[in-house]
Amino acid sequence: MLLVIGNGFDKAHGMKTSYIDILNFIWTMIDINYQHKLVSEKQFHAKFLDDLNPSLIFKRPSGSARNRLMSEWDNKYKDFASRKIYEERKIYEDKIDQDIIRNNEVLLVDIIDYTLAFGNIWLLYFTSVLENRSRNLGEGWIDFEEEIGRVVSSIESILIHRGENLDKYVDQYIYEFLNKWAPDIITLRDKFLPILNFDFQVFSLWMEEALKVEDGKRTQKKHLDLIQKYAQDIKGVLSYNYTHTPDIYGLKDNVKFLHGELGKHNLVLGTAETLSREFENNIADCILFKKKWQLMKYKLGNNFESVFAPANSYIWDAIIYGHSLTPADKYSLGWLFKEGSNELFAEHVRTIKIYYYDTASYNQQLKNLSLLITQDRAMNYITSGRICFECIQQADTIS
């Protein structure tokens, strides 16, 4: 049996892995550093995590505390193109790059210091979206990735359409956010985008630190009866998560990490292609924010295809738990749902059962499945029983 998991799998185990949780972690760490100067990740874990300090609650500091920090960062951003600020940033960039290469334990401290000194454009953007009532950030990964896609698409539209009426192409909320620091195309492309790129890398490292905290508590999490029932039959796991949650079912040696693994600084976080075919191979200004480029960078591209290697001759059934079937993952999900010459999905899979949480998620997964494999194929496979959907809550009750 093949198990395919997304972020909903971690959340079902009670893990705080939503992007709201990540933002709360980042703001908490920034706030803590005002009170305790940390010198290493080991010291951080000893002081706050090893004993699961009950007083440590991950939440955003008060509005006044955040506003004080954001005001300091704003002053830096006003002068972000100056030589002095550039050189100060470059020192941190070099330090963090070396931390990643050497896997230094001071990495956490360096990203805290960098963020305290200069802020983080993505942290500011996601926090503003989270707190904007008319446009609230959702709970799941897909909502976060969609926001990255909106930002990237808006930047690319500005670069492509230049002097045209940008109201047709650019999200007004994002345009106002970007215009605050990059009021013209030259500043946007030559000065602002390099900072946006590096801040994106730092934000990914922040996310890794937040998830490492939750991952460290995984043995205390409840088991899902549904997964426990299948555990002994599961021979392969395709994980779109970075965490090691399948370990609690004894599946450690069966997992293929499609989007990177905690501790390896190779997390894939980004958007699907946002450019039309006319431009996708000609404009590369925002390529660092795209999943396909990150998969190439971290050499993860076709990692999923080796999942059947240990039992190459077997015919498998597959279950998908906690994944929205987002078309952003079409490069791998499309492979899983593709019928081979032997009339099996991905040459090995007989049936695919997709678990959903509620009616809204069921509707979204059906919609996404149609985008992945076309409506006609989806209808044929569902009608024939090759693909079926089952409610998680009903399955757990039966289990």
PDB file of N, CA and C in Angstrom, residues 1 3-5 9 13 223-234 246 248-249 251 319-321 355 396 399:
ATOM      1  N   MET A   1       0.844  -1.201   0.000  1.00  0.00           N
ATOM      2  CA  MET A   1       0.000   0.000   0.000  1.00  0.00           C
ATOM      3  C   MET A   1       0.876   1.247   0.000  1.00  0.00           C
ATOM      4  N   LEU A   3       0.981   5.333   0.898  1.00  0.00           N
ATOM      5  CA  LEU A   3       0.368   6.425   1.653  1.00  0.00           C
ATOM      6  C   LEU A   3       0.919   7.750   1.141  1.00  0.00           C
ATOM      7  N   VAL A   4       0.032   8.664   0.771  1.00  0.00           N
ATOM      8  CA  VAL A   4       0.414  10.004   0.315  1.00  0.00           C
ATOM      9  C   VAL A   4      -0.118  11.003   1.325  1.00  0.00           C
ATOM     10  N   ILE A   5       0.751  11.853   1.881  1.00  0.00           N
ATOM     11  CA  ILE A   5       0.313  12.749   2.950  1.00  0.00           C
ATOM     12  C   ILE A   5       0.673  14.203   2.657  1.00  0.00           C
ATOM     13  N   PHE A   9      -2.287  15.883   7.352  1.00  0.00           N
ATOM     14  CA  PHE A   9      -1.866  14.701   8.118  1.00  0.00           C
ATOM     15  C   PHE A   9      -1.232  15.135   9.431  1.00  0.00           C
ATOM     16  N   HIS A  13      -2.770  15.091  13.640  1.00  0.00           N
ATOM     17  CA  HIS A  13      -2.055  14.587  14.812  1.00  0.00           C
ATOM     18  C   HIS A  13      -1.905  15.663  15.889  1.00  0.00           C
ATOM     19  N   HIS A 223      -2.167   8.758  17.986  1.00  0.00           N
ATOM     20  CA  HIS A 223      -2.141   7.989  16.756  1.00  0.00           C
ATOM     21  C   HIS A 223      -3.525   8.055  16.105  1.00  0.00           C
ATOM     22  N   LEU A 224      -3.547   8.029  14.805  1.00  0.00           N
ATOM     23  CA  LEU A 224      -4.809   7.967  14.082  1.00  0.00           C
ATOM     24  C   LEU A 224      -5.173   6.501  13.882  1.00  0.00           C
ATOM     25  N   ASP A 225      -6.346   6.099  14.347  1.00  0.00           N
ATOM     26  CA  ASP A 225      -6.753   4.702  14.219  1.00  0.00           C
ATOM     27  C   ASP A 225      -6.738   4.249  12.759  1.00  0.00           C
ATOM     28  N   LEU A 226      -7.146   5.157  11.882  1.00  0.00           N
ATOM     29  CA  LEU A 226      -7.219   4.819  10.459  1.00  0.00           C
ATOM     30  C   LEU A 226      -5.844   4.445   9.895  1.00  0.00           C
ATOM     31  N   ILE A 227      -4.827   5.240  10.230  1.00  0.00           N
ATOM     32  CA  ILE A 227      -3.473   4.974   9.736  1.00  0.00           C
ATOM     33  C   ILE A 227      -2.874   3.765  10.452  1.00  0.00           C
ATOM     34  N   GLN A 228      -3.155   3.649  11.749  1.00  0.00           N
ATOM     35  CA  GLN A 228      -2.649   2.507  12.507  1.00  0.00           C
ATOM     36  C   GLN A 228      -3.160   1.197  11.915  1.00  0.00           C
ATOM     37  N   LYS A 229      -4.409   1.218  11.458  1.00  0.00           N
ATOM     38  CA  LYS A 229      -5.015   0.020  10.873  1.00  0.00           C
ATOM     39  C   LYS A 229      -4.269  -0.429   9.614  1.00  0.00           C
ATOM     40  N   TYR A 230      -3.806   0.560   8.828  1.00  0.00           N
ATOM     41  CA  TYR A 230      -3.126   0.251   7.568  1.00  0.00           C
ATOM     42  C   TYR A 230      -1.606   0.081   7.719  1.00  0.00           C
ATOM     43  N   ALA A 231      -1.051   0.491   8.859  1.00  0.00           N
ATOM     44  CA  ALA A 231       0.404   0.674   8.998  1.00  0.00           C
ATOM     45  C   ALA A 231       1.221  -0.524   8.514  1.00  0.00           C
ATOM     46  N   GLN A 232       0.831  -1.733   8.911  1.00  0.00           N
ATOM     47  CA  GLN A 232       1.646  -2.894   8.557  1.00  0.00           C
ATOM     48  C   GLN A 232       1.618  -3.200   7.057  1.00  0.00           C
ATOM     49  N   ASP A 233       0.621  -2.664   6.344  1.00  0.00           N
ATOM     50  CA  ASP A 233       0.523  -2.895   4.900  1.00  0.00           C
ATOM     51  C   ASP A 233       1.161  -1.779   4.080  1.00  0.00           C
ATOM     52  N   ILE A 234       1.534  -0.673   4.726  1.00  0.00           N
ATOM     53  CA  ILE A 234       2.101   0.476   4.000  1.00  0.00           C
ATOM     54  C   ILE A 234       3.572   0.208   3.695  1.00  0.00           C
ATOM     55  N   PRO A 246       5.351  10.244  10.115  1.00  0.00           N
ATOM     56  CA  PRO A 246       5.149   8.810   9.838  1.00  0.00           C
ATOM     57  C   PRO A 246       5.991   7.892  10.719  1.00  0.00           C
ATOM     58  N   ILE A 248       6.067   7.620  13.820  1.00  0.00           N
ATOM     59  CA  ILE A 248       5.335   7.080  14.976  1.00  0.00           C
ATOM     60  C   ILE A 248       4.566   5.814  14.610  1.00  0.00           C
ATOM     61  N   TYR A 249       4.456   5.530  13.317  1.00  0.00           N
ATOM     62  CA  TYR A 249       3.811   4.290  12.868  1.00  0.00           C
ATOM     63  C   TYR A 249       4.840   3.263  12.384  1.00  0.00           C
ATOM     64  N   LEU A 251       7.200   3.835  10.126  1.00  0.00           N
ATOM     65  CA  LEU A 251       7.344   3.958   8.671  1.00  0.00           C
ATOM     66  C   LEU A 251       8.571   4.774   8.266  1.00  0.00           C
ATOM     67  N   ILE A 319      -3.664   5.436  -0.617  1.00  0.00           N
ATOM     68  CA  ILE A 319      -4.566   6.330   0.116  1.00  0.00           C
ATOM     69  C   ILE A 319      -3.884   7.697   0.225  1.00  0.00           C
ATOM     70  N   ILE A 320      -4.684   8.739   0.080  1.00  0.00           N
ATOM     71  CA  ILE A 320      -4.193  10.116   0.196  1.00  0.00           C
ATOM     72  C   ILE A 320      -4.855  10.744   1.413  1.00  0.00           C
ATOM     73  N   TYR A 321      -4.046  11.236   2.340  1.00  0.00           N
ATOM     74  CA  TYR A 321      -4.568  11.778   3.596  1.00  0.00           C
ATOM     75  C   TYR A 321      -3.973  13.168   3.834  1.00  0.00           C
ATOM     76  N   TYR A 355      -9.016  10.752   1.252  1.00  0.00           N
ATOM     77  CA  TYR A 355      -9.760  11.113   2.460  1.00  0.00           C
ATOM     78  C   TYR A 355      -9.952  12.625   2.519  1.00  0.00           C
ATOM     79  N   ASP A 396     -12.823   7.228  10.703  1.00  0.00           N
ATOM     80  CA  ASP A 396     -12.317   7.067  12.068  1.00  0.00           C
ATOM     81  C   ASP A 396     -13.342   6.394  12.973  1.00  0.00           C
ATOM     82  N   SER A 399     -13.297   2.792  12.083  1.00  0.00           N
ATOM     83  CA  SER A 399     -12.024   2.251  12.552  1.00  0.00           C
ATOM     84  C   SER A 399     -12.053   2.003  14.053  1.00  0.00           C
TER      85      SER A 399
END
